mmCIF file of C-alpha atoms in Angstrom:
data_model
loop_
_atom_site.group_PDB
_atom_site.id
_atom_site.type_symbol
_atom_site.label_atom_id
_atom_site.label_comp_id
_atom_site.label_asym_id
_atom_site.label_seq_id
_atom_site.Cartn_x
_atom_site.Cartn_y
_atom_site.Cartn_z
ATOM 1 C CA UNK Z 143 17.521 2.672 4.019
ATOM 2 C CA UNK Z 144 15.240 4.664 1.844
ATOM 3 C CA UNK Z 145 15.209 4.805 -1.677
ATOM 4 C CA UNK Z 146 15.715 7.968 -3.741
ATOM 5 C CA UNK Z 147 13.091 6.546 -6.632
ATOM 6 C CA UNK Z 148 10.291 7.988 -4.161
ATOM 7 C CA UNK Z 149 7.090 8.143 -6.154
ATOM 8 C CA UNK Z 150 4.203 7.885 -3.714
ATOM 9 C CA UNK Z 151 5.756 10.335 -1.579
ATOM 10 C CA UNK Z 152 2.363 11.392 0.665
ATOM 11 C CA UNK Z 153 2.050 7.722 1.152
ATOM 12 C CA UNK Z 154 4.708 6.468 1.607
ATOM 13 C CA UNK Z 155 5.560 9.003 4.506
ATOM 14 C CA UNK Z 156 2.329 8.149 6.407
ATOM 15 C CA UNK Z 157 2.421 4.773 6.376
ATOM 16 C CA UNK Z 158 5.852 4.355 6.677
ATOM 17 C CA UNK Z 159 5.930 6.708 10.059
ATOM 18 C CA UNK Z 160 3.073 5.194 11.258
ATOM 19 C CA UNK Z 161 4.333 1.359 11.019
ATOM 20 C CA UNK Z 162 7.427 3.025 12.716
ATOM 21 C CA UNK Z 163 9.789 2.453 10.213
ATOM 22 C CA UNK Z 164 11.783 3.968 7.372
ATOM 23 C CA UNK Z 165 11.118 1.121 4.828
ATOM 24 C CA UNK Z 166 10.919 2.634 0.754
ATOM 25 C CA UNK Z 167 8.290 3.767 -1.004
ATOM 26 C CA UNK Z 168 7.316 1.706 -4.049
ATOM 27 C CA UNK Z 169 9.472 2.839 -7.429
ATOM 28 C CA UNK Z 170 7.452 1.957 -10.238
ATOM 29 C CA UNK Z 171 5.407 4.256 -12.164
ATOM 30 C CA UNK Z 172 1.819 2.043 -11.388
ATOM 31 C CA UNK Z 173 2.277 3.433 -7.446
ATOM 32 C CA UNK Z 174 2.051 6.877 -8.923
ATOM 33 C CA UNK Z 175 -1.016 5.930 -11.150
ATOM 34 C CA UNK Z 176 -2.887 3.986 -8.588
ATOM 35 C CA UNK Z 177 -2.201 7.198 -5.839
ATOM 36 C CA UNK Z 178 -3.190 9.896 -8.463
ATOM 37 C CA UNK Z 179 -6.126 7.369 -9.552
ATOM 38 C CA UNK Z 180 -7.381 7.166 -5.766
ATOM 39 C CA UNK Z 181 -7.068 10.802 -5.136
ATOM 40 C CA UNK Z 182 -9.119 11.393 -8.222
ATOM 41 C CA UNK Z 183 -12.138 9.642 -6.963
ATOM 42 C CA UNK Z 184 -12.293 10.908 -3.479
ATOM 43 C CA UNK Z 185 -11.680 14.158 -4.611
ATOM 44 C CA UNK Z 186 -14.597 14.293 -6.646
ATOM 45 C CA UNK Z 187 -16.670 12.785 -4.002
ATOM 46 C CA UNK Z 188 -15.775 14.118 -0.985
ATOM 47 C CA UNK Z 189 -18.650 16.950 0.024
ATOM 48 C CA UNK Z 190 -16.050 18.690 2.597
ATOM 49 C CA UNK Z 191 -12.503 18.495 2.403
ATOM 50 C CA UNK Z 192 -10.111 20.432 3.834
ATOM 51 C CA UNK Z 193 -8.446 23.574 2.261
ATOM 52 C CA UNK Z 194 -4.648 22.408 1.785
ATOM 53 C CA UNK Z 195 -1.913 23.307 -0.415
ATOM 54 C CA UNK Z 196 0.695 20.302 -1.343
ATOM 55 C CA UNK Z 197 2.727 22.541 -3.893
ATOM 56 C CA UNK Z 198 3.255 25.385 -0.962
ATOM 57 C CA UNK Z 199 6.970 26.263 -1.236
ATOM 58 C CA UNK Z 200 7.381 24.843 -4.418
ATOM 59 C CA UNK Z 201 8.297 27.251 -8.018
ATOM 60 C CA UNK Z 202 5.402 26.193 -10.805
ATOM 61 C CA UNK Z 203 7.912 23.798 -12.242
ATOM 62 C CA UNK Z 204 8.146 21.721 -8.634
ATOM 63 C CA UNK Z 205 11.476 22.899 -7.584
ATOM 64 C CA UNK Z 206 11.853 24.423 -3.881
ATOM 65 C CA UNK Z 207 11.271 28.366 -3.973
ATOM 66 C CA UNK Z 208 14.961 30.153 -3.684
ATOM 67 C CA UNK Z 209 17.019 27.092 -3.426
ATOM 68 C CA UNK Z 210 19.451 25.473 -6.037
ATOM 69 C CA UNK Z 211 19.973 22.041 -4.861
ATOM 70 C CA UNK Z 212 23.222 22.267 -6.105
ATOM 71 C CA UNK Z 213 24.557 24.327 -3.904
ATOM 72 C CA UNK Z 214 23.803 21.481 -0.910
ATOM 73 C CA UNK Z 215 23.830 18.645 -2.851
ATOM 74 C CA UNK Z 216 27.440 16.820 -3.986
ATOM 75 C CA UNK Z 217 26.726 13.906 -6.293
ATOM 76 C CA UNK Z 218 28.871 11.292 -6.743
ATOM 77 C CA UNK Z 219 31.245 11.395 -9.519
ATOM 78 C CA UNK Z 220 29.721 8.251 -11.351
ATOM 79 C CA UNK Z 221 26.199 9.336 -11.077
ATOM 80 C CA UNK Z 222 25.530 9.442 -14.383
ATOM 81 C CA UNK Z 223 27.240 5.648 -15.056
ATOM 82 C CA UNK Z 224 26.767 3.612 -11.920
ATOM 83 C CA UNK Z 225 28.251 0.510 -12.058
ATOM 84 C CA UNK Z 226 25.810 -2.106 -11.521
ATOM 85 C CA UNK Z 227 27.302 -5.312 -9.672
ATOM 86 C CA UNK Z 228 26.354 -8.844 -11.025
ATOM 87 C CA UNK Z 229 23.924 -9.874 -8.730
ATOM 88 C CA UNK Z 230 21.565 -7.194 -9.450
ATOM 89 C CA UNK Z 231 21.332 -7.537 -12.557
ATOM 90 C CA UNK Z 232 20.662 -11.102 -12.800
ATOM 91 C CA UNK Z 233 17.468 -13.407 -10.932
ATOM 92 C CA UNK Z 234 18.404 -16.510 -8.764
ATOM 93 C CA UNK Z 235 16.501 -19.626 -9.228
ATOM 94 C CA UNK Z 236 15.819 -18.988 -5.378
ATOM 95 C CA UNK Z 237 14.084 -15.493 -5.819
ATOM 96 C CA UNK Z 238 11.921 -16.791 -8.991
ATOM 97 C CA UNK Z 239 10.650 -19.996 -7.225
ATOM 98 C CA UNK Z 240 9.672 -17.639 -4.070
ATOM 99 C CA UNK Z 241 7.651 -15.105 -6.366
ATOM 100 C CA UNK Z 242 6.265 -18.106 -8.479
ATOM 101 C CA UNK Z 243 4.561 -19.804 -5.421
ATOM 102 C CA UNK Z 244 3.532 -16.581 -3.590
ATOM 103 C CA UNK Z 245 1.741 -16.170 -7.093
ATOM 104 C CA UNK Z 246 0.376 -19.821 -6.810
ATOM 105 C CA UNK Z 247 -0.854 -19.346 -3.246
ATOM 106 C CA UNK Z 248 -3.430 -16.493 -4.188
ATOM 107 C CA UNK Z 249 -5.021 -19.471 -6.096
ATOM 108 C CA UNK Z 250 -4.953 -21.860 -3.234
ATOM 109 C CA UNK Z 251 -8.002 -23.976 -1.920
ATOM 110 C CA UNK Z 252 -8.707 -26.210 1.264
ATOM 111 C CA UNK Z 253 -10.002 -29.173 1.737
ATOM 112 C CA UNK Z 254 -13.667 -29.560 2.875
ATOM 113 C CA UNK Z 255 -14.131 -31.590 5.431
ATOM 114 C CA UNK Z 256 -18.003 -32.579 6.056
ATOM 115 C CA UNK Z 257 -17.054 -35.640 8.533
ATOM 116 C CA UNK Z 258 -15.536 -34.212 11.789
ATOM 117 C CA UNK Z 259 -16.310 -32.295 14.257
ATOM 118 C CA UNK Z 260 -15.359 -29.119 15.217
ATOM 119 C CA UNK Z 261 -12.413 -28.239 17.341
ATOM 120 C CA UNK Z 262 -11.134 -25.237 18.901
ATOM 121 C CA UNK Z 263 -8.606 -23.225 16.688
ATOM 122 C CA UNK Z 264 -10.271 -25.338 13.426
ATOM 123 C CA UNK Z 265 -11.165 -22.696 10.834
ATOM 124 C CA UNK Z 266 -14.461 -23.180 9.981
ATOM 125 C CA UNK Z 267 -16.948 -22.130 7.082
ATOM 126 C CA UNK Z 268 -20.606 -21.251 8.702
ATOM 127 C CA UNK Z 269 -24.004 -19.487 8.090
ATOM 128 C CA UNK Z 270 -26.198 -18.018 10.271
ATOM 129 C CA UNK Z 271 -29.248 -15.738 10.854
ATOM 130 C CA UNK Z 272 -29.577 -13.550 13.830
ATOM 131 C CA UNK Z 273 -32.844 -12.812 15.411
ATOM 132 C CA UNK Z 274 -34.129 -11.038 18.494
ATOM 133 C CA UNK Z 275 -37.487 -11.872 20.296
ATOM 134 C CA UNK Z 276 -38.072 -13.605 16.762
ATOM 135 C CA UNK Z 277 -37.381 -10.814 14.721
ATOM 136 C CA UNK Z 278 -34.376 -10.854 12.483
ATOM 137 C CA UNK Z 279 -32.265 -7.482 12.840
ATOM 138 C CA UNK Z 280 -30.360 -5.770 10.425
ATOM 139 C CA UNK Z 281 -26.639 -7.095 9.812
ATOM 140 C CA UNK Z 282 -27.006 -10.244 11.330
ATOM 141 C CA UNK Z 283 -27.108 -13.258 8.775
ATOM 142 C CA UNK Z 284 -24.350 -14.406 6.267
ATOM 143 C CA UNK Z 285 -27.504 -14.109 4.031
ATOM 144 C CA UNK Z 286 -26.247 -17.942 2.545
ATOM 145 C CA UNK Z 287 -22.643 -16.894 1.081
ATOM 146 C CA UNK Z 288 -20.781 -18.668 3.780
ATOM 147 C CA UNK Z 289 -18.530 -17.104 6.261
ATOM 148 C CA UNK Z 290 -14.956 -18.354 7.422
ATOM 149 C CA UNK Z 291 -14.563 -18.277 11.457
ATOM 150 C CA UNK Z 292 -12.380 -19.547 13.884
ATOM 151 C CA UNK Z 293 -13.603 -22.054 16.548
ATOM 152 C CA UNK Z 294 -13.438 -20.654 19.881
ATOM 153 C CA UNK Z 295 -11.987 -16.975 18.710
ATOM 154 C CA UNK Z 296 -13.381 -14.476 20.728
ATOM 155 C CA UNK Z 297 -13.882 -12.458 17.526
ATOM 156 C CA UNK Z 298 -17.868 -12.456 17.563
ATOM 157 C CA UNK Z 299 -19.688 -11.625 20.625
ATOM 158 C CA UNK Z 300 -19.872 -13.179 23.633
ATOM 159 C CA UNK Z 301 -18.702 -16.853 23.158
ATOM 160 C CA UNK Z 302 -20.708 -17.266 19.716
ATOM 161 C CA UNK Z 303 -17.716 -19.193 18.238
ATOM 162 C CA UNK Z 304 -17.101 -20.922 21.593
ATOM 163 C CA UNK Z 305 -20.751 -22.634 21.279
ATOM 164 C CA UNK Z 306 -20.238 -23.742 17.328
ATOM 165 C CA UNK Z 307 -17.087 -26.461 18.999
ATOM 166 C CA UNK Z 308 -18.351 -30.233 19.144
ATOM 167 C CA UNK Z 309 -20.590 -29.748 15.938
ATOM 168 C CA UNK Z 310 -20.564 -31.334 12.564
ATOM 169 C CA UNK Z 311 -21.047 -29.642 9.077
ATOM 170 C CA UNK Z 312 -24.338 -30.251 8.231
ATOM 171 C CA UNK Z 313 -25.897 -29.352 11.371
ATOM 172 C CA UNK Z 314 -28.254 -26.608 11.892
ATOM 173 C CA UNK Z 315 -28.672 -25.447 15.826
ATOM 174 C CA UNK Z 316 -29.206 -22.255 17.823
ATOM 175 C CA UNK Z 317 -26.404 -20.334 18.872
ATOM 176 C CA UNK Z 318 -27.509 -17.938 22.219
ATOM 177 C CA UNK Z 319 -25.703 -14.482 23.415
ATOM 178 C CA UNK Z 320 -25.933 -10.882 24.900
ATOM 179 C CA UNK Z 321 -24.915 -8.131 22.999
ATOM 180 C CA UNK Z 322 -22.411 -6.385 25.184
ATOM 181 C CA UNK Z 323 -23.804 -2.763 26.705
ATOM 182 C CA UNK Z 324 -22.551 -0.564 25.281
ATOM 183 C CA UNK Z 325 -22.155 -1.602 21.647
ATOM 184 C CA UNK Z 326 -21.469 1.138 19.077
ATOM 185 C CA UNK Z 327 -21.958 -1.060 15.843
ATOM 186 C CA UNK Z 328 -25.638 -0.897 16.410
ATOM 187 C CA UNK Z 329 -26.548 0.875 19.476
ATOM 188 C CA UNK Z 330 -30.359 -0.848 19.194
ATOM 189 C CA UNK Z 331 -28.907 -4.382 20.107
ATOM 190 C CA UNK Z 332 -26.870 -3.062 22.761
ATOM 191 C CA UNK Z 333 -27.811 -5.760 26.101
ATOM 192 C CA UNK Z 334 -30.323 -7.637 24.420
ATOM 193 C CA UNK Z 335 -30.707 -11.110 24.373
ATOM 194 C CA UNK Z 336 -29.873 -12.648 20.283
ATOM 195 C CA UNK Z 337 -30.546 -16.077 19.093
ATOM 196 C CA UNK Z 338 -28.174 -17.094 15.873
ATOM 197 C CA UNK Z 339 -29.514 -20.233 13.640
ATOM 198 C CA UNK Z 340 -25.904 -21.384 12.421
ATOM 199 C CA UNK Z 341 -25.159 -23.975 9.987
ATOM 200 C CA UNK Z 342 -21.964 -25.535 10.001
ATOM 201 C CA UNK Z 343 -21.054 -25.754 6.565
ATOM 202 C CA UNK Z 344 -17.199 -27.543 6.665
ATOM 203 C CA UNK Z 345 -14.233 -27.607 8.230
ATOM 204 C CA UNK Z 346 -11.232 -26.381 6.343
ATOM 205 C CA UNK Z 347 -8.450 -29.111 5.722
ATOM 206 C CA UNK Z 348 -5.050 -28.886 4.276
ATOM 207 C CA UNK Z 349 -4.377 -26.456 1.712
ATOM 208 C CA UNK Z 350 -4.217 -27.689 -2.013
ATOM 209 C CA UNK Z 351 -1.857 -25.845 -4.237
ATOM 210 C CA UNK Z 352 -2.842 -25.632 -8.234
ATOM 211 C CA UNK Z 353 -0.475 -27.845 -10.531
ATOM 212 C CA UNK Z 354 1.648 -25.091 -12.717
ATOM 213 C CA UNK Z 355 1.086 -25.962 -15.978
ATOM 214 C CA UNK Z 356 0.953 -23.892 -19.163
ATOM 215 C CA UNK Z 357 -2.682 -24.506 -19.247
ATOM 216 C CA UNK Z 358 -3.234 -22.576 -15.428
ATOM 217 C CA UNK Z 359 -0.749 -19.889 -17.112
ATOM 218 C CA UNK Z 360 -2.619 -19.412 -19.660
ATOM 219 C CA UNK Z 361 -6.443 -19.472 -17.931
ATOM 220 C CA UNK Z 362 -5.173 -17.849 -14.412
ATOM 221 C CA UNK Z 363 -2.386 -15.115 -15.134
ATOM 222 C CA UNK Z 364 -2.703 -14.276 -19.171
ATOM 223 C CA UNK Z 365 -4.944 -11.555 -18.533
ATOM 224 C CA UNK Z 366 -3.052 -10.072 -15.653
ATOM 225 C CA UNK Z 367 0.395 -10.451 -16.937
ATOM 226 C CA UNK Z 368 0.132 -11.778 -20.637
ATOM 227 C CA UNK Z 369 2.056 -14.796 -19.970
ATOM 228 C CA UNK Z 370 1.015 -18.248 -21.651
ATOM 229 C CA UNK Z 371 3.451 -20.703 -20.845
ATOM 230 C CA UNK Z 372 5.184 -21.501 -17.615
ATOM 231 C CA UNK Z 373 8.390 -20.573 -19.576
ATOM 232 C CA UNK Z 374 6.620 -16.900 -19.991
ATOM 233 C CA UNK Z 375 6.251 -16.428 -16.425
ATOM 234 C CA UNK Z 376 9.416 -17.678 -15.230
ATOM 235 C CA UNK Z 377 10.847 -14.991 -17.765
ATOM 236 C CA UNK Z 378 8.791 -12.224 -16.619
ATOM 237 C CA UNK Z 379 9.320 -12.710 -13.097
ATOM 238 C CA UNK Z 380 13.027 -12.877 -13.695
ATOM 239 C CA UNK Z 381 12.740 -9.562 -15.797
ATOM 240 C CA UNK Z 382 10.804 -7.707 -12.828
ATOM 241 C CA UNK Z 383 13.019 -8.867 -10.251
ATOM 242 C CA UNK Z 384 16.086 -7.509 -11.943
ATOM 243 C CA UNK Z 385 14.084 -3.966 -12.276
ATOM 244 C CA UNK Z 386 13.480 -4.271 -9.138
ATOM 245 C CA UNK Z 387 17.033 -4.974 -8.228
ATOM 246 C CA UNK Z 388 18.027 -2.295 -10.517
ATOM 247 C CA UNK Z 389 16.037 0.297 -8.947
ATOM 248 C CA UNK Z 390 16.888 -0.728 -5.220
ATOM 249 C CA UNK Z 391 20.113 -0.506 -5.969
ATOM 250 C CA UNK Z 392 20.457 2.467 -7.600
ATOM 251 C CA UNK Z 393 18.180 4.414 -5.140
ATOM 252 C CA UNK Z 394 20.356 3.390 -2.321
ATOM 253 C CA UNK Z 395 23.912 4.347 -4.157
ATOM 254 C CA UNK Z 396 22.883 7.717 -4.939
ATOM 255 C CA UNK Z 397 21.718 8.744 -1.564
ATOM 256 C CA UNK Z 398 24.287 7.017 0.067
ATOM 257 C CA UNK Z 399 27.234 8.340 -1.937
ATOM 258 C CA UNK Z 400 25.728 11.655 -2.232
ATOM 259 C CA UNK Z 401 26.979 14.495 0.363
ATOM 260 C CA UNK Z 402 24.432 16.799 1.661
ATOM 261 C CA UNK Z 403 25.881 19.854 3.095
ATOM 262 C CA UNK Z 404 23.020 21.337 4.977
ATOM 263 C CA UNK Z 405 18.997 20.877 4.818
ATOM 264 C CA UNK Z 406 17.157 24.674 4.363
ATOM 265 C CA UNK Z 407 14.511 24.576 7.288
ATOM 266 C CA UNK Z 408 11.949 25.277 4.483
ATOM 267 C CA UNK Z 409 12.413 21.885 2.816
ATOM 268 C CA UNK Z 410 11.769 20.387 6.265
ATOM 269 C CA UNK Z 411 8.620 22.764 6.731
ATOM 270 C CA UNK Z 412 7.554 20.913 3.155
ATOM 271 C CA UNK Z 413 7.896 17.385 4.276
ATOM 272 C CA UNK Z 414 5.606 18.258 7.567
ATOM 273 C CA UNK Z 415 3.148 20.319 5.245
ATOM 274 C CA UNK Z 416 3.296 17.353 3.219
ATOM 275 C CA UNK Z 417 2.473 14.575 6.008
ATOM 276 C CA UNK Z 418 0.070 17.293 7.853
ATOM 277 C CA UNK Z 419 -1.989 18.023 4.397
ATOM 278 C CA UNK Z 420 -2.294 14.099 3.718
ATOM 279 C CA UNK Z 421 -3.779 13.273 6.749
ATOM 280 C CA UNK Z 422 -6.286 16.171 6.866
ATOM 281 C CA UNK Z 423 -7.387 14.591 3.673
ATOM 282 C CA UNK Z 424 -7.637 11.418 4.607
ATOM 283 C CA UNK Z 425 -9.221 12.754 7.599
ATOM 284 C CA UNK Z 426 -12.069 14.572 5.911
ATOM 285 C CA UNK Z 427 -12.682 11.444 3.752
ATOM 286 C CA UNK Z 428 -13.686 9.585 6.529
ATOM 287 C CA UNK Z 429 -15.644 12.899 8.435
ATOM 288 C CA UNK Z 430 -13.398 13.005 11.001
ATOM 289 C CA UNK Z 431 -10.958 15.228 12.613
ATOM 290 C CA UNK Z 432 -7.770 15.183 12.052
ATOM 291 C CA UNK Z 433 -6.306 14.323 15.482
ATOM 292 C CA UNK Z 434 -9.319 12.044 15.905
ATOM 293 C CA UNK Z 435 -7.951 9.787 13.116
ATOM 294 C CA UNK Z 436 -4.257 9.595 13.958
ATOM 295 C CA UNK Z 437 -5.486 8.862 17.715
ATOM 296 C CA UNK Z 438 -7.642 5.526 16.036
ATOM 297 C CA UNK Z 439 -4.096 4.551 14.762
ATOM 298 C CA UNK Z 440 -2.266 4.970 17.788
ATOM 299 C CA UNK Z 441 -1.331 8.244 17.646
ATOM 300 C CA UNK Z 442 -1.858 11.567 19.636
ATOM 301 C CA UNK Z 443 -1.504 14.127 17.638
ATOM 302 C CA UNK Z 444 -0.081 15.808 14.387
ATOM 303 C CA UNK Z 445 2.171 17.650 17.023
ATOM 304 C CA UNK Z 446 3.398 14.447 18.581
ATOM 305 C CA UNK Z 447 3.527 12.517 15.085
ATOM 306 C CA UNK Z 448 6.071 15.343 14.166
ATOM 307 C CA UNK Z 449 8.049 15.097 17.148
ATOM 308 C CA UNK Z 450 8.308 11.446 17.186
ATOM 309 C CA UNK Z 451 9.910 11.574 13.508
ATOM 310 C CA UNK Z 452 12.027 14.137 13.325
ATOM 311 C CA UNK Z 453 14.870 12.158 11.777
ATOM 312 C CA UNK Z 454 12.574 10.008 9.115
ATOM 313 C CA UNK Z 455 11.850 14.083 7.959
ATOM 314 C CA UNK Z 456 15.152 15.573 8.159
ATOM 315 C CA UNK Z 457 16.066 12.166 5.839
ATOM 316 C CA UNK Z 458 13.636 12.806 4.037
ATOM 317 C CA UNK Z 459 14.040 16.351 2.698
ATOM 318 C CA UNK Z 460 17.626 15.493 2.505
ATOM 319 C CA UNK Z 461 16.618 13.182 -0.628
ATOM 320 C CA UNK Z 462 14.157 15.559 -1.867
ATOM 321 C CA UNK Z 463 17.204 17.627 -2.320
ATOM 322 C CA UNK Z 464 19.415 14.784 -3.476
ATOM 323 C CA UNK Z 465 16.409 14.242 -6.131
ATOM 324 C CA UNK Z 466 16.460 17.551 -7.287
ATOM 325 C CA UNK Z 467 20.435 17.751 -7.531
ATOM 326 C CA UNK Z 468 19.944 15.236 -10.046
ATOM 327 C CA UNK Z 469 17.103 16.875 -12.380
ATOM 328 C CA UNK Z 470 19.470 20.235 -12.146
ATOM 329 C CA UNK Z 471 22.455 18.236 -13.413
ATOM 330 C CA UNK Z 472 20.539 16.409 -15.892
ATOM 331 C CA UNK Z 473 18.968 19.466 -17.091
ATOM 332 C CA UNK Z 474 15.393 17.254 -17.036
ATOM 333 C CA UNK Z 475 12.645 19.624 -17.504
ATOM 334 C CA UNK Z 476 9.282 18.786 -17.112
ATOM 335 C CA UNK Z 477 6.125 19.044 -19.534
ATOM 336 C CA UNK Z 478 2.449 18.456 -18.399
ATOM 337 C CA UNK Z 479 2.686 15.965 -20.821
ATOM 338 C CA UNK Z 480 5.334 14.141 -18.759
ATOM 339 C CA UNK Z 481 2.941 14.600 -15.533
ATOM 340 C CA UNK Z 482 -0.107 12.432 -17.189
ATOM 341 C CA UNK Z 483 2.165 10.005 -18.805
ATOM 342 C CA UNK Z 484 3.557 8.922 -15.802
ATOM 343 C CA UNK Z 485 0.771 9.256 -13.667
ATOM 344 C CA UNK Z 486 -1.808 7.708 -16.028
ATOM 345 C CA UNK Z 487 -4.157 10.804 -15.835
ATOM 346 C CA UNK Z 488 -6.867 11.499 -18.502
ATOM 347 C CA UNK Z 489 -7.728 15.366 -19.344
ATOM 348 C CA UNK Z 490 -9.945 14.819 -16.703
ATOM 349 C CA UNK Z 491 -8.521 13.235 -13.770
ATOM 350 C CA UNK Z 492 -5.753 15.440 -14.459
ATOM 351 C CA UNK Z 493 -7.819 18.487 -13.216
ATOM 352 C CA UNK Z 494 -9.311 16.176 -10.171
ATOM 353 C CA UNK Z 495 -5.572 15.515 -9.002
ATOM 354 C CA UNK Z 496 -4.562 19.514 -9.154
ATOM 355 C CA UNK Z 497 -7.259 20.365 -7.069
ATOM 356 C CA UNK Z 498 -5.716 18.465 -4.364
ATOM 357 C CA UNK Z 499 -2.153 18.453 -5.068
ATOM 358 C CA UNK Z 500 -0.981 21.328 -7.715
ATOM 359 C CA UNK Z 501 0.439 21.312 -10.614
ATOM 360 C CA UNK Z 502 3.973 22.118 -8.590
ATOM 361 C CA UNK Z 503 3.426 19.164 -6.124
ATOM 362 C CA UNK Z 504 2.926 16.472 -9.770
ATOM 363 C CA UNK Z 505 5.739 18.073 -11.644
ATOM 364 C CA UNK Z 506 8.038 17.643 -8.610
ATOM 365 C CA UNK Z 507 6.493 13.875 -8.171
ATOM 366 C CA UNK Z 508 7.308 13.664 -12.209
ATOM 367 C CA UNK Z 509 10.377 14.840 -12.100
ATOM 368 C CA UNK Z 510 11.565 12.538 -9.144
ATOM 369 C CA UNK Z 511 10.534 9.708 -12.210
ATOM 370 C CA UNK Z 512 12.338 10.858 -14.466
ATOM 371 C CA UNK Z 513 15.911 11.419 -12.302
ATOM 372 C CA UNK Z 514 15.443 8.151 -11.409
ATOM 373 C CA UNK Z 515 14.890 6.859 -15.003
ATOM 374 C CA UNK Z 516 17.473 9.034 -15.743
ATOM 375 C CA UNK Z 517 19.950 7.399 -13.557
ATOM 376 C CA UNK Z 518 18.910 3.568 -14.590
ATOM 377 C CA UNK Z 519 18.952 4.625 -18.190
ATOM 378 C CA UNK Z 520 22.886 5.821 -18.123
ATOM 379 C CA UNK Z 521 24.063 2.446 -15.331
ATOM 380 C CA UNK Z 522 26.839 -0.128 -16.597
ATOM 381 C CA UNK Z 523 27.592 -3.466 -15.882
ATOM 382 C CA UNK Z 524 29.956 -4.419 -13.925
#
């Protein structure tokens, strides 16, 4: 199920249809910074992109040209007071202590062992400097910052990490292979003949997990989250999860209690505009064509990307509706004001973001916010 709280809508189509699934977009306000944020700087430094309109179809306040959503769009009865059961709006023990170590494990270390040898599958920290006929190339030493491998992984050339197996950290020996013909990442070194000086460094052991105290609170997560005291984070994790829950729960009520008569074919024509435009963007950012870049992620063509998701767009310009049945019966109007608050624009990066998008496409996005704050604002406990 989707969620109606859609804020990253661009991205949150392409990914989402490219992974194959229908999973949500994220629903809090930072996903619309961080996209607007993004767009901002390659905007302003892309030298060629594409000419695209996001806000075709769309009135200047974001609404869809000619269409009251209204007349499609049957709301529940309680959408303005959804009941809210128990279990969302409280955290389990369960859920904390799952978000509390996947926190811990981003400060996770290994062991380092120096006194065994190496063994195939062991993951192993090396250096090395490439050379050919004597002459070191371009690209081809860890320059002494250490590089994780795995033993016997065909991930380098040839059998480079095949040859490292049997050593011990601390030894220094020549590693020997052919660069394959063709090879694209440097088309110089294609065939030849490369020696690698490698340096086992260690072998990585069991993983250590910090100790949570107040004082790794306070040094590792204070400046990311403001907590200072294990009692802080617990608490703040519990509060997030329950927005979370709130949200999830909410998004998936109103679209699945809402009744959606019929979908105009021109709100389906703006979902494909909408995935069609985003890749052609991301396309020029990386100087390719467009088909070119959905063919490096598996896929064949805009065409056949369309095809292949015909129901994950019908679904969702039904919402699109659904989320603008909700601003129209809310009366929510939207102010530029509104647009950089909740996208965390400046003056400035407010201007880079119309030039791609439109003021239409950012007041829609903005408005889609504030239904959905709308709707968690006026919810009761059950």
């Amino acid at each position: 199920m989707k969620k109606l709280l859609n804020f990253s809508l661009v991205l949150a189509l392409c990914a989402g249809m490219l992974a194959g699934c229908t999973g949500a977009a994220s629903s809090s306000s930072s996903s619309s910074s961080s996209s607007a944020s993004s767009v901002a700087s390659s905007s302003s430094e892309s030298t060629s992109a594409p000419e695209v309109d996001f806000s075709a179809g769309l009135t200047a306040d974001g609404s869809f040209e000619g269409i009251t959503a209204l007349d499609y769009v049957t709301l529940p009865e309680d959408y303005d007071h959804i009941s809210l059961p128990a279990d969302v709006t409280t955290a389990s023990d369960e859920d904390i202590q799952t978000k509390v170590d996947s926190l811990l494990a981003g400060f996770a270390t290994y062991e380092q062992l120096t006194d065994v040898e190496v063994k195939e599958g062991d993951t192993v920290n090396i250096d090395y400097v490439g050379s050919v006929d004597g002459v070191e190339f371009d690209g081809g030493s860890t320059q002494g910052n250490g590089t994780n491998v795995v033993a016997g992984s065909t991930n380098y050339i040839d059998d480079f990490l095949t040859q490292i197996i049997g050593h011990k950290p601390g030894e220094t020996f020549d590693v020997n292979v052919t660069f394959p013909d063709p090879y694209e990442n440097n088309p110089d070194l294609a065939g030849k003949d490369a020696v690698f000086k490698t340096t086992i460094n260690y072998v990585q052991g069991e993983e250590i997990q910090p100790e949570l105290t107040d004082d790794f609170v306070n040094e590792n997560l204070n400046s990311t989250y403001g907590w200072t005291t294990v009692e802080e984070m617990r608490a703040g994790i519990a509060t997030d999860l329950i927005e979370s829950q709130r949200s999830n729960y909410v998004a998936e009520y109103i679209v699945e209690n809402s009744q959606v008569s019929d979908v105009p074919e021109s709100v389906i024509t703006f979902v494909k505009n909408t995935i069609s435009n985003t890749y052609q963007v991301m396309a020029s950012q990386y100087g390719m064509d467009v088909n070119d870049l959905l063919s490096s992620m598996g896929v064949g063509s805009l065409d056949e990307l369309m095809e292949s998701n015909q129901e994950d767009i019908r679904e969702e310009a039904e919402q699109l509706l659904i989320q603008q049945a909700v601003a129209e019966k809310a009366a929510i109007e939207v102010t530029k004001e509104d647009v950089m608050s909740m996208a965390g624009l400046t003056e400035e990066t407010y201007q880079q973001v119309m030039e791609v998008y439109g003021e239409p496409y950012m007041y829609m996005t903005t408005r889609t916010n504030l239904a959905g704050e709308y709707l968690l604002d006026n919810t009761v406990e059950a």
